[in-house]
Amino acid sequence: VQLVESGGGTIQAGGSLRLSCVVSGFTFDEYSIGWFRQAPGKEREGVACVSNSDDTIYYSDSAKGRFTISNYNANWTSYLQMTNLEPEDTGIYYCAVDPTYGATWYCKMRYYKMEYWGKGISVTVSS
């Protein structure tokens, strides 16, 4: 299984970015896919996750109202649309996928349980 993120970069506060995650080699019918962020000097945290097995979506408090996750589609690509970006959104963003039923709670509590990870992509928001 491979996950490749793209779309990161440096942007001014208030701007928007769309991150993409292309998934290959994943053959499970049920899955949860999510985006995670690791800010400098901080632990990795879940930003947004979606599950096709129980139709749940999770957003962190900081992401609610600003970020939108899309499930991966026929092109095997998941997106994280980020708007009204803040300097606190700076970090390395990782895409991850897991075949466990209803694994969106991993996003909130147990990010390390996600099975497959991309290498991450940098997002820097300047003030």
mmCIF file of N, CA and C in Angstrom:
data_model
loop_
_atom_site.group_PDB
_atom_site.id
_atom_site.type_symbol
_atom_site.label_atom_id
_atom_site.label_comp_id
_atom_site.label_asym_id
_atom_site.label_seq_id
_atom_site.Cartn_x
_atom_site.Cartn_y
_atom_site.Cartn_z
ATOM 1 N N VAL A 1 0.844 -1.179 0.000
ATOM 2 C CA VAL A 1 0.000 0.000 0.000
ATOM 3 C C VAL A 1 0.891 1.245 0.000
ATOM 4 N N GLN A 2 0.561 2.150 -0.872
ATOM 5 C CA GLN A 2 1.299 3.411 -0.911
ATOM 6 C C GLN A 2 0.345 4.592 -0.876
ATOM 7 N N LEU A 3 0.724 5.598 -0.139
ATOM 8 C CA LEU A 3 -0.031 6.837 -0.079
ATOM 9 C C LEU A 3 0.936 7.977 -0.392
ATOM 10 N N VAL A 4 0.546 8.846 -1.296
ATOM 11 C CA VAL A 4 1.406 9.955 -1.685
ATOM 12 C C VAL A 4 0.623 11.255 -1.566
ATOM 13 N N GLU A 5 1.125 12.140 -0.697
ATOM 14 C CA GLU A 5 0.485 13.436 -0.489
ATOM 15 C C GLU A 5 1.085 14.482 -1.423
ATOM 16 N N SER A 6 0.265 15.469 -1.774
ATOM 17 C CA SER A 6 0.741 16.600 -2.553
ATOM 18 C C SER A 6 -0.133 17.807 -2.246
ATOM 19 N N GLY A 7 0.324 18.983 -2.691
ATOM 20 C CA GLY A 7 -0.472 20.188 -2.535
ATOM 21 C C GLY A 7 -0.044 21.103 -1.408
ATOM 22 N N GLY A 8 0.984 20.721 -0.676
ATOM 23 C CA GLY A 8 1.443 21.576 0.411
ATOM 24 C C GLY A 8 2.234 22.767 -0.089
ATOM 25 N N GLY A 9 2.711 23.564 0.843
ATOM 26 C CA GLY A 9 3.510 24.720 0.477
ATOM 27 C C GLY A 9 3.430 25.799 1.529
ATOM 28 N N THR A 10 3.838 26.995 1.154
ATOM 29 C CA THR A 10 3.807 28.151 2.049
ATOM 30 C C THR A 10 2.727 29.107 1.579
ATOM 31 N N ILE A 11 1.945 29.570 2.533
ATOM 32 C CA ILE A 11 0.827 30.439 2.199
ATOM 33 C C ILE A 11 0.619 31.437 3.332
ATOM 34 N N GLN A 12 0.053 32.585 3.003
ATOM 35 C CA GLN A 12 -0.222 33.584 4.023
ATOM 36 C C GLN A 12 -1.497 33.240 4.782
ATOM 37 N N ALA A 13 -1.557 33.704 6.006
ATOM 38 C CA ALA A 13 -2.746 33.491 6.826
ATOM 39 C C ALA A 13 -3.977 34.011 6.092
ATOM 40 N N GLY A 14 -5.063 33.244 6.213
ATOM 41 C CA GLY A 14 -6.299 33.598 5.537
ATOM 42 C C GLY A 14 -6.464 32.923 4.190
ATOM 43 N N GLY A 15 -5.392 32.333 3.681
ATOM 44 C CA GLY A 15 -5.433 31.676 2.386
ATOM 45 C C GLY A 15 -5.986 30.263 2.466
ATOM 46 N N SER A 16 -6.005 29.608 1.311
ATOM 47 C CA SER A 16 -6.554 28.255 1.202
ATOM 48 C C SER A 16 -5.566 27.339 0.495
ATOM 49 N N LEU A 17 -5.621 26.080 0.862
ATOM 50 C CA LEU A 17 -4.831 25.048 0.187
ATOM 51 C C LEU A 17 -5.684 23.795 0.080
ATOM 52 N N ARG A 18 -5.427 23.003 -0.944
ATOM 53 C CA ARG A 18 -6.062 21.695 -1.051
ATOM 54 C C ARG A 18 -4.976 20.635 -1.125
ATOM 55 N N LEU A 19 -4.979 19.767 -0.138
ATOM 56 C CA LEU A 19 -4.045 18.653 -0.115
ATOM 57 C C LEU A 19 -4.684 17.445 -0.800
ATOM 58 N N SER A 20 -3.855 16.684 -1.505
ATOM 59 C CA SER A 20 -4.323 15.473 -2.178
ATOM 60 C C SER A 20 -3.560 14.266 -1.664
ATOM 61 N N CYS A 21 -4.241 13.132 -1.619
ATOM 62 C CA CYS A 21 -3.612 11.886 -1.198
ATOM 63 C C CYS A 21 -4.025 10.805 -2.188
ATOM 64 N N VAL A 22 -3.067 10.301 -2.930
ATOM 65 C CA VAL A 22 -3.337 9.226 -3.870
ATOM 66 C C VAL A 22 -2.983 7.902 -3.215
ATOM 67 N N VAL A 23 -3.941 7.001 -3.196
ATOM 68 C CA VAL A 23 -3.771 5.701 -2.541
ATOM 69 C C VAL A 23 -3.652 4.617 -3.605
ATOM 70 N N SER A 24 -2.684 3.746 -3.450
ATOM 71 C CA SER A 24 -2.546 2.620 -4.379
ATOM 72 C C SER A 24 -2.280 1.336 -3.607
ATOM 73 N N GLY A 25 -2.735 0.229 -4.151
ATOM 74 C CA GLY A 25 -2.481 -1.067 -3.533
ATOM 75 C C GLY A 25 -3.375 -1.419 -2.366
ATOM 76 N N PHE A 26 -4.365 -0.596 -2.071
ATOM 77 C CA PHE A 26 -5.275 -0.851 -0.942
ATOM 78 C C PHE A 26 -6.513 -1.520 -1.487
ATOM 79 N N THR A 27 -6.772 -2.752 -1.044
ATOM 80 C CA THR A 27 -7.835 -3.541 -1.661
ATOM 81 C C THR A 27 -9.010 -3.816 -0.726
ATOM 82 N N PHE A 28 -9.012 -3.260 0.461
ATOM 83 C CA PHE A 28 -10.092 -3.518 1.406
ATOM 84 C C PHE A 28 -11.349 -2.759 0.985
ATOM 85 N N ASP A 29 -12.512 -3.386 1.173
ATOM 86 C CA ASP A 29 -13.768 -2.732 0.829
ATOM 87 C C ASP A 29 -14.179 -1.700 1.876
ATOM 88 N N GLU A 30 -13.847 -1.965 3.121
ATOM 89 C CA GLU A 30 -14.177 -1.035 4.206
ATOM 90 C C GLU A 30 -12.889 -0.379 4.690
ATOM 91 N N TYR A 31 -12.990 0.896 4.978
ATOM 92 C CA TYR A 31 -11.776 1.613 5.376
ATOM 93 C C TYR A 31 -12.135 2.946 6.021
ATOM 94 N N SER A 32 -11.165 3.499 6.700
ATOM 95 C CA SER A 32 -11.215 4.881 7.146
ATOM 96 C C SER A 32 -9.966 5.562 6.616
ATOM 97 N N ILE A 33 -10.141 6.765 6.143
ATOM 98 C CA ILE A 33 -9.003 7.516 5.634
ATOM 99 C C ILE A 33 -8.983 8.861 6.318
ATOM 100 N N GLY A 34 -7.804 9.347 6.594
ATOM 101 C CA GLY A 34 -7.744 10.592 7.335
ATOM 102 C C GLY A 34 -6.491 11.392 7.092
ATOM 103 N N TRP A 35 -6.536 12.615 7.593
ATOM 104 C CA TRP A 35 -5.424 13.537 7.539
ATOM 105 C C TRP A 35 -4.987 13.874 8.952
ATOM 106 N N PHE A 36 -3.673 13.889 9.133
ATOM 107 C CA PHE A 36 -3.082 14.115 10.435
ATOM 108 C C PHE A 36 -2.019 15.185 10.308
ATOM 109 N N ARG A 37 -1.778 15.894 11.398
ATOM 110 C CA ARG A 37 -0.828 16.996 11.360
ATOM 111 C C ARG A 37 0.150 16.873 12.522
ATOM 112 N N GLN A 38 1.401 17.164 12.234
ATOM 113 C CA GLN A 38 2.411 17.233 13.297
ATOM 114 C C GLN A 38 3.085 18.588 13.226
ATOM 115 N N ALA A 39 2.760 19.409 14.201
ATOM 116 C CA ALA A 39 3.371 20.733 14.283
ATOM 117 C C ALA A 39 4.764 20.616 14.900
ATOM 118 N N PRO A 40 5.640 21.564 14.635
ATOM 119 C CA PRO A 40 6.991 21.510 15.202
ATOM 120 C C PRO A 40 6.968 21.362 16.718
ATOM 121 N N GLY A 41 7.644 20.348 17.216
ATOM 122 C CA GLY A 41 7.746 20.141 18.654
ATOM 123 C C GLY A 41 6.506 19.553 19.313
ATOM 124 N N LYS A 42 5.534 19.151 18.505
ATOM 125 C CA LYS A 42 4.291 18.623 19.080
ATOM 126 C C LYS A 42 4.005 17.211 18.572
ATOM 127 N N GLU A 43 3.105 16.550 19.256
ATOM 128 C CA GLU A 43 2.716 15.206 18.870
ATOM 129 C C GLU A 43 1.775 15.269 17.656
ATOM 130 N N ARG A 44 1.808 14.226 16.870
ATOM 131 C CA ARG A 44 0.904 14.130 15.736
ATOM 132 C C ARG A 44 -0.542 14.094 16.231
ATOM 133 N N GLU A 45 -1.417 14.721 15.472
ATOM 134 C CA GLU A 45 -2.820 14.756 15.871
ATOM 135 C C GLU A 45 -3.712 14.572 14.651
ATOM 136 N N GLY A 46 -4.905 14.038 14.919
ATOM 137 C CA GLY A 46 -5.861 13.876 13.839
ATOM 138 C C GLY A 46 -6.529 15.194 13.497
ATOM 139 N N VAL A 47 -6.650 15.476 12.220
ATOM 140 C CA VAL A 47 -7.302 16.692 11.750
ATOM 141 C C VAL A 47 -8.691 16.376 11.211
ATOM 142 N N ALA A 48 -8.775 15.370 10.345
ATOM 143 C CA ALA A 48 -10.052 14.990 9.751
ATOM 144 C C ALA A 48 -9.975 13.557 9.260
ATOM 145 N N CYS A 49 -11.034 12.805 9.502
ATOM 146 C CA CYS A 49 -11.101 11.416 9.055
ATOM 147 C C CYS A 49 -12.506 11.099 8.570
ATOM 148 N N VAL A 50 -12.600 10.170 7.645
ATOM 149 C CA VAL A 50 -13.894 9.730 7.151
ATOM 150 C C VAL A 50 -13.850 8.226 6.972
ATOM 151 N N SER A 51 -14.983 7.585 7.276
ATOM 152 C CA SER A 51 -15.065 6.135 7.169
ATOM 153 C C SER A 51 -16.194 5.768 6.222
ATOM 154 N N ASN A 52 -15.928 4.853 5.337
ATOM 155 C CA ASN A 52 -17.002 4.393 4.462
ATOM 156 C C ASN A 52 -17.752 3.214 5.091
ATOM 157 N N SER A 53 -17.229 2.672 6.191
ATOM 158 C CA SER A 53 -17.856 1.499 6.803
ATOM 159 C C SER A 53 -19.032 1.874 7.694
ATOM 160 N N ASP A 54 -18.915 2.986 8.424
ATOM 161 C CA ASP A 54 -20.037 3.398 9.278
ATOM 162 C C ASP A 54 -20.462 4.835 8.995
ATOM 163 N N ASP A 55 -19.969 5.397 7.889
ATOM 164 C CA ASP A 55 -20.390 6.729 7.435
ATOM 165 C C ASP A 55 -20.139 7.814 8.477
ATOM 166 N N THR A 56 -19.071 7.682 9.227
ATOM 167 C CA THR A 56 -18.748 8.720 10.206
ATOM 168 C C THR A 56 -17.657 9.639 9.659
ATOM 169 N N ILE A 57 -17.712 10.874 10.104
ATOM 170 C CA ILE A 57 -16.690 11.861 9.776
ATOM 171 C C ILE A 57 -16.260 12.525 11.076
ATOM 172 N N TYR A 58 -14.971 12.712 11.222
ATOM 173 C CA TYR A 58 -14.430 13.393 12.394
ATOM 174 C C TYR A 58 -13.632 14.602 11.950
ATOM 175 N N TYR A 59 -13.831 15.697 12.649
ATOM 176 C CA TYR A 59 -12.994 16.888 12.501
ATOM 177 C C TYR A 59 -12.491 17.310 13.872
ATOM 178 N N SER A 60 -11.237 17.697 13.946
ATOM 179 C CA SER A 60 -10.738 18.271 15.194
ATOM 180 C C SER A 60 -11.418 19.616 15.413
ATOM 181 N N ASP A 61 -11.384 20.093 16.634
ATOM 182 C CA ASP A 61 -12.013 21.386 16.942
ATOM 183 C C ASP A 61 -11.422 22.501 16.077
ATOM 184 N N SER A 62 -10.118 22.445 15.837
ATOM 185 C CA SER A 62 -9.484 23.516 15.059
ATOM 186 C C SER A 62 -9.837 23.432 13.580
ATOM 187 N N ALA A 63 -10.246 22.262 13.128
ATOM 188 C CA ALA A 63 -10.561 22.070 11.711
ATOM 189 C C ALA A 63 -12.027 22.345 11.383
ATOM 190 N N LYS A 64 -12.886 22.213 12.365
ATOM 191 C CA LYS A 64 -14.323 22.382 12.120
ATOM 192 C C LYS A 64 -14.627 23.751 11.523
ATOM 193 N N GLY A 65 -15.399 23.740 10.452
ATOM 194 C CA GLY A 65 -15.797 24.983 9.818
ATOM 195 C C GLY A 65 -14.780 25.545 8.846
ATOM 196 N N ARG A 66 -13.558 25.001 8.851
ATOM 197 C CA ARG A 66 -12.522 25.520 7.951
ATOM 198 C C ARG A 66 -11.997 24.459 6.983
ATOM 199 N N PHE A 67 -11.977 23.206 7.429
ATOM 200 C CA PHE A 67 -11.425 22.132 6.607
ATOM 201 C C PHE A 67 -12.540 21.188 6.178
ATOM 202 N N THR A 68 -12.378 20.600 4.993
ATOM 203 C CA THR A 68 -13.318 19.611 4.497
ATOM 204 C C THR A 68 -12.549 18.425 3.929
ATOM 205 N N ILE A 69 -12.883 17.233 4.421
ATOM 206 C CA ILE A 69 -12.239 16.022 3.916
ATOM 207 C C ILE A 69 -13.157 15.351 2.906
ATOM 208 N N SER A 70 -12.568 14.791 1.879
ATOM 209 C CA SER A 70 -13.353 14.005 0.937
ATOM 210 C C SER A 70 -12.818 12.586 0.919
ATOM 211 N N ASN A 71 -13.752 11.650 0.855
ATOM 212 C CA ASN A 71 -13.386 10.252 0.784
ATOM 213 C C ASN A 71 -12.699 9.977 -0.545
ATOM 214 N N TYR A 72 -11.880 8.937 -0.572
ATOM 215 C CA TYR A 72 -11.219 8.760 -1.841
ATOM 216 C C TYR A 72 -12.145 8.144 -2.868
ATOM 217 N N ASN A 73 -12.044 8.687 -4.049
ATOM 218 C CA ASN A 73 -13.028 8.481 -5.089
ATOM 219 C C ASN A 73 -12.525 7.442 -6.104
ATOM 220 N N ALA A 74 -13.148 7.445 -7.256
ATOM 221 C CA ALA A 74 -12.783 6.478 -8.281
ATOM 222 C C ALA A 74 -11.334 6.636 -8.720
ATOM 223 N N ASN A 75 -10.772 7.800 -8.490
ATOM 224 C CA ASN A 75 -9.369 8.026 -8.824
ATOM 225 C C ASN A 75 -8.451 7.718 -7.661
ATOM 226 N N TRP A 76 -9.013 7.102 -6.641
ATOM 227 C CA TRP A 76 -8.247 6.710 -5.464
ATOM 228 C C TRP A 76 -7.526 7.902 -4.833
ATOM 229 N N THR A 77 -8.190 9.039 -4.848
ATOM 230 C CA THR A 77 -7.602 10.249 -4.288
ATOM 231 C C THR A 77 -8.515 10.841 -3.226
ATOM 232 N N SER A 78 -7.957 11.133 -2.062
ATOM 233 C CA SER A 78 -8.674 11.839 -1.012
ATOM 234 C C SER A 78 -8.136 13.259 -0.953
ATOM 235 N N TYR A 79 -9.020 14.193 -0.611
ATOM 236 C CA TYR A 79 -8.621 15.595 -0.538
ATOM 237 C C TYR A 79 -8.885 16.159 0.860
ATOM 238 N N LEU A 80 -8.064 17.114 1.234
ATOM 239 C CA LEU A 80 -8.334 17.928 2.414
ATOM 240 C C LEU A 80 -8.326 19.383 1.957
ATOM 241 N N GLN A 81 -9.512 19.964 1.875
ATOM 242 C CA GLN A 81 -9.633 21.366 1.504
ATOM 243 C C GLN A 81 -9.503 22.197 2.767
ATOM 244 N N MET A 82 -8.526 23.090 2.786
ATOM 245 C CA MET A 82 -8.277 23.918 3.968
ATOM 246 C C MET A 82 -8.475 25.375 3.603
ATOM 247 N N THR A 83 -9.338 26.058 4.363
ATOM 248 C CA THR A 83 -9.603 27.471 4.118
ATOM 249 C C THR A 83 -9.315 28.286 5.372
ATOM 250 N N ASN A 84 -9.201 29.590 5.199
ATOM 251 C CA ASN A 84 -8.947 30.495 6.304
ATOM 252 C C ASN A 84 -7.802 29.991 7.186
ATOM 253 N N LEU A 85 -6.710 29.655 6.550
ATOM 254 C CA LEU A 85 -5.580 29.063 7.254
ATOM 255 C C LEU A 85 -4.967 30.026 8.261
ATOM 256 N N GLU A 86 -4.485 29.462 9.357
ATOM 257 C CA GLU A 86 -3.881 30.223 10.445
ATOM 258 C C GLU A 86 -2.444 29.737 10.652
ATOM 259 N N PRO A 87 -1.590 30.573 11.224
ATOM 260 C CA PRO A 87 -0.209 30.122 11.492
ATOM 261 C C PRO A 87 -0.162 28.836 12.317
ATOM 262 N N GLU A 88 -1.178 28.633 13.167
ATOM 263 C CA GLU A 88 -1.219 27.423 13.997
ATOM 264 C C GLU A 88 -1.470 26.154 13.172
ATOM 265 N N ASP A 89 -1.833 26.310 11.916
ATOM 266 C CA ASP A 89 -2.032 25.156 11.041
ATOM 267 C C ASP A 89 -0.719 24.661 10.438
ATOM 268 N N THR A 90 0.347 25.358 10.704
ATOM 269 C CA THR A 90 1.655 24.963 10.176
ATOM 270 C C THR A 90 2.072 23.596 10.706
ATOM 271 N N GLY A 91 2.626 22.772 9.811
ATOM 272 C CA GLY A 91 3.111 21.470 10.232
ATOM 273 C C GLY A 91 3.285 20.537 9.049
ATOM 274 N N ILE A 92 3.617 19.300 9.361
ATOM 275 C CA ILE A 92 3.684 18.255 8.353
ATOM 276 C C ILE A 92 2.333 17.544 8.353
ATOM 277 N N TYR A 93 1.731 17.434 7.196
ATOM 278 C CA TYR A 93 0.424 16.797 7.074
ATOM 279 C C TYR A 93 0.603 15.409 6.459
ATOM 280 N N TYR A 94 0.020 14.434 7.140
ATOM 281 C CA TYR A 94 0.102 13.051 6.703
ATOM 282 C C TYR A 94 -1.286 12.520 6.342
ATOM 283 N N CYS A 95 -1.317 11.714 5.316
ATOM 284 C CA CYS A 95 -2.519 10.977 4.957
ATOM 285 C C CYS A 95 -2.338 9.544 5.458
ATOM 286 N N ALA A 96 -3.413 8.942 5.955
ATOM 287 C CA ALA A 96 -3.337 7.568 6.452
ATOM 288 C C ALA A 96 -4.645 6.854 6.162
ATOM 289 N N VAL A 97 -4.567 5.533 5.992
ATOM 290 C CA VAL A 97 -5.752 4.729 5.731
ATOM 291 C C VAL A 97 -5.689 3.448 6.553
ATOM 292 N N ASP A 98 -6.850 2.975 6.980
ATOM 293 C CA ASP A 98 -6.918 1.778 7.822
ATOM 294 C C ASP A 98 -8.154 0.972 7.471
ATOM 295 N N PRO A 99 -8.023 -0.368 7.413
ATOM 296 C CA PRO A 99 -9.175 -1.188 7.048
ATOM 297 C C PRO A 99 -10.110 -1.543 8.203
ATOM 298 N N THR A 100 -9.810 -1.067 9.409
ATOM 299 C CA THR A 100 -10.648 -1.395 10.563
ATOM 300 C C THR A 100 -12.002 -0.724 10.442
ATOM 301 N N TYR A 101 -13.065 -1.462 10.794
ATOM 302 C CA TYR A 101 -14.412 -0.905 10.754
ATOM 303 C C TYR A 101 -14.514 0.306 11.680
ATOM 304 N N GLY A 102 -15.057 1.401 11.156
ATOM 305 C CA GLY A 102 -15.340 2.574 11.967
ATOM 306 C C GLY A 102 -14.123 3.189 12.631
ATOM 307 N N ALA A 103 -13.015 3.275 11.919
ATOM 308 C CA ALA A 103 -11.769 3.712 12.544
ATOM 309 C C ALA A 103 -11.628 5.224 12.640
ATOM 310 N N THR A 104 -12.696 5.996 12.424
ATOM 311 C CA THR A 104 -12.546 7.451 12.545
ATOM 312 C C THR A 104 -12.155 7.851 13.955
ATOM 313 N N TRP A 105 -12.483 7.003 14.952
ATOM 314 C CA TRP A 105 -12.111 7.381 16.315
ATOM 315 C C TRP A 105 -10.598 7.349 16.511
ATOM 316 N N TYR A 106 -9.902 6.652 15.616
ATOM 317 C CA TYR A 106 -8.429 6.691 15.674
ATOM 318 C C TYR A 106 -7.952 8.127 15.471
ATOM 319 N N CYS A 107 -8.719 8.859 14.669
ATOM 320 C CA CYS A 107 -8.353 10.238 14.365
ATOM 321 C C CYS A 107 -8.315 11.060 15.657
ATOM 322 N N LYS A 108 -9.284 10.824 16.512
ATOM 323 C CA LYS A 108 -9.410 11.618 17.725
ATOM 324 C C LYS A 108 -8.487 11.139 18.839
ATOM 325 N N MET A 109 -8.362 9.797 18.961
ATOM 326 C CA MET A 109 -7.724 9.272 20.168
ATOM 327 C C MET A 109 -6.446 8.462 19.926
ATOM 328 N N ARG A 110 -6.356 7.785 18.789
ATOM 329 C CA ARG A 110 -5.283 6.802 18.630
ATOM 330 C C ARG A 110 -4.700 6.876 17.216
ATOM 331 N N TYR A 111 -4.124 8.016 16.881
ATOM 332 C CA TYR A 111 -3.645 8.194 15.517
ATOM 333 C C TYR A 111 -2.669 7.085 15.129
ATOM 334 N N TYR A 112 -1.901 6.599 16.059
ATOM 335 C CA TYR A 112 -0.858 5.621 15.776
ATOM 336 C C TYR A 112 -1.421 4.258 15.384
ATOM 337 N N LYS A 113 -2.734 4.063 15.524
ATOM 338 C CA LYS A 113 -3.331 2.783 15.147
ATOM 339 C C LYS A 113 -3.655 2.709 13.657
ATOM 340 N N MET A 114 -3.598 3.837 12.974
ATOM 341 C CA MET A 114 -3.829 3.822 11.541
ATOM 342 C C MET A 114 -2.744 2.965 10.890
ATOM 343 N N GLU A 115 -3.148 2.090 9.972
ATOM 344 C CA GLU A 115 -2.236 1.071 9.464
ATOM 345 C C GLU A 115 -1.237 1.586 8.435
ATOM 346 N N TYR A 116 -1.706 2.362 7.486
ATOM 347 C CA TYR A 116 -0.844 2.758 6.373
ATOM 348 C C TYR A 116 -0.730 4.279 6.311
ATOM 349 N N TRP A 117 0.503 4.752 6.095
ATOM 350 C CA TRP A 117 0.779 6.182 6.135
ATOM 351 C C TRP A 117 1.548 6.647 4.905
ATOM 352 N N GLY A 118 1.283 7.886 4.520
ATOM 353 C CA GLY A 118 2.130 8.539 3.554
ATOM 354 C C GLY A 118 3.340 9.146 4.251
ATOM 355 N N LYS A 119 4.240 9.721 3.457
ATOM 356 C CA LYS A 119 5.468 10.273 4.032
ATOM 357 C C LYS A 119 5.284 11.681 4.560
ATOM 358 N N GLY A 120 4.182 12.302 4.228
ATOM 359 C CA GLY A 120 3.891 13.630 4.748
ATOM 360 C C GLY A 120 4.285 14.740 3.799
ATOM 361 N N ILE A 121 3.644 15.893 3.991
ATOM 362 C CA ILE A 121 3.937 17.042 3.173
ATOM 363 C C ILE A 121 3.871 18.286 4.062
ATOM 364 N N SER A 122 4.722 19.239 3.789
ATOM 365 C CA SER A 122 4.836 20.416 4.638
ATOM 366 C C SER A 122 3.835 21.501 4.238
ATOM 367 N N VAL A 123 3.223 22.085 5.257
ATOM 368 C CA VAL A 123 2.364 23.259 5.088
ATOM 369 C C VAL A 123 2.861 24.328 6.060
ATOM 370 N N THR A 124 3.170 25.490 5.525
ATOM 371 C CA THR A 124 3.618 26.613 6.354
ATOM 372 C C THR A 124 2.696 27.794 6.120
ATOM 373 N N VAL A 125 2.105 28.290 7.196
ATOM 374 C CA VAL A 125 1.212 29.439 7.109
ATOM 375 C C VAL A 125 1.890 30.617 7.795
ATOM 376 N N SER A 126 2.164 31.650 7.026
ATOM 377 C CA SER A 126 2.852 32.819 7.577
ATOM 378 C C SER A 126 1.833 33.876 8.000
ATOM 379 N N SER A 127 2.203 34.623 9.024
ATOM 380 C CA SER A 127 1.286 35.656 9.545
ATOM 381 C C SER A 127 1.497 36.991 8.857
#
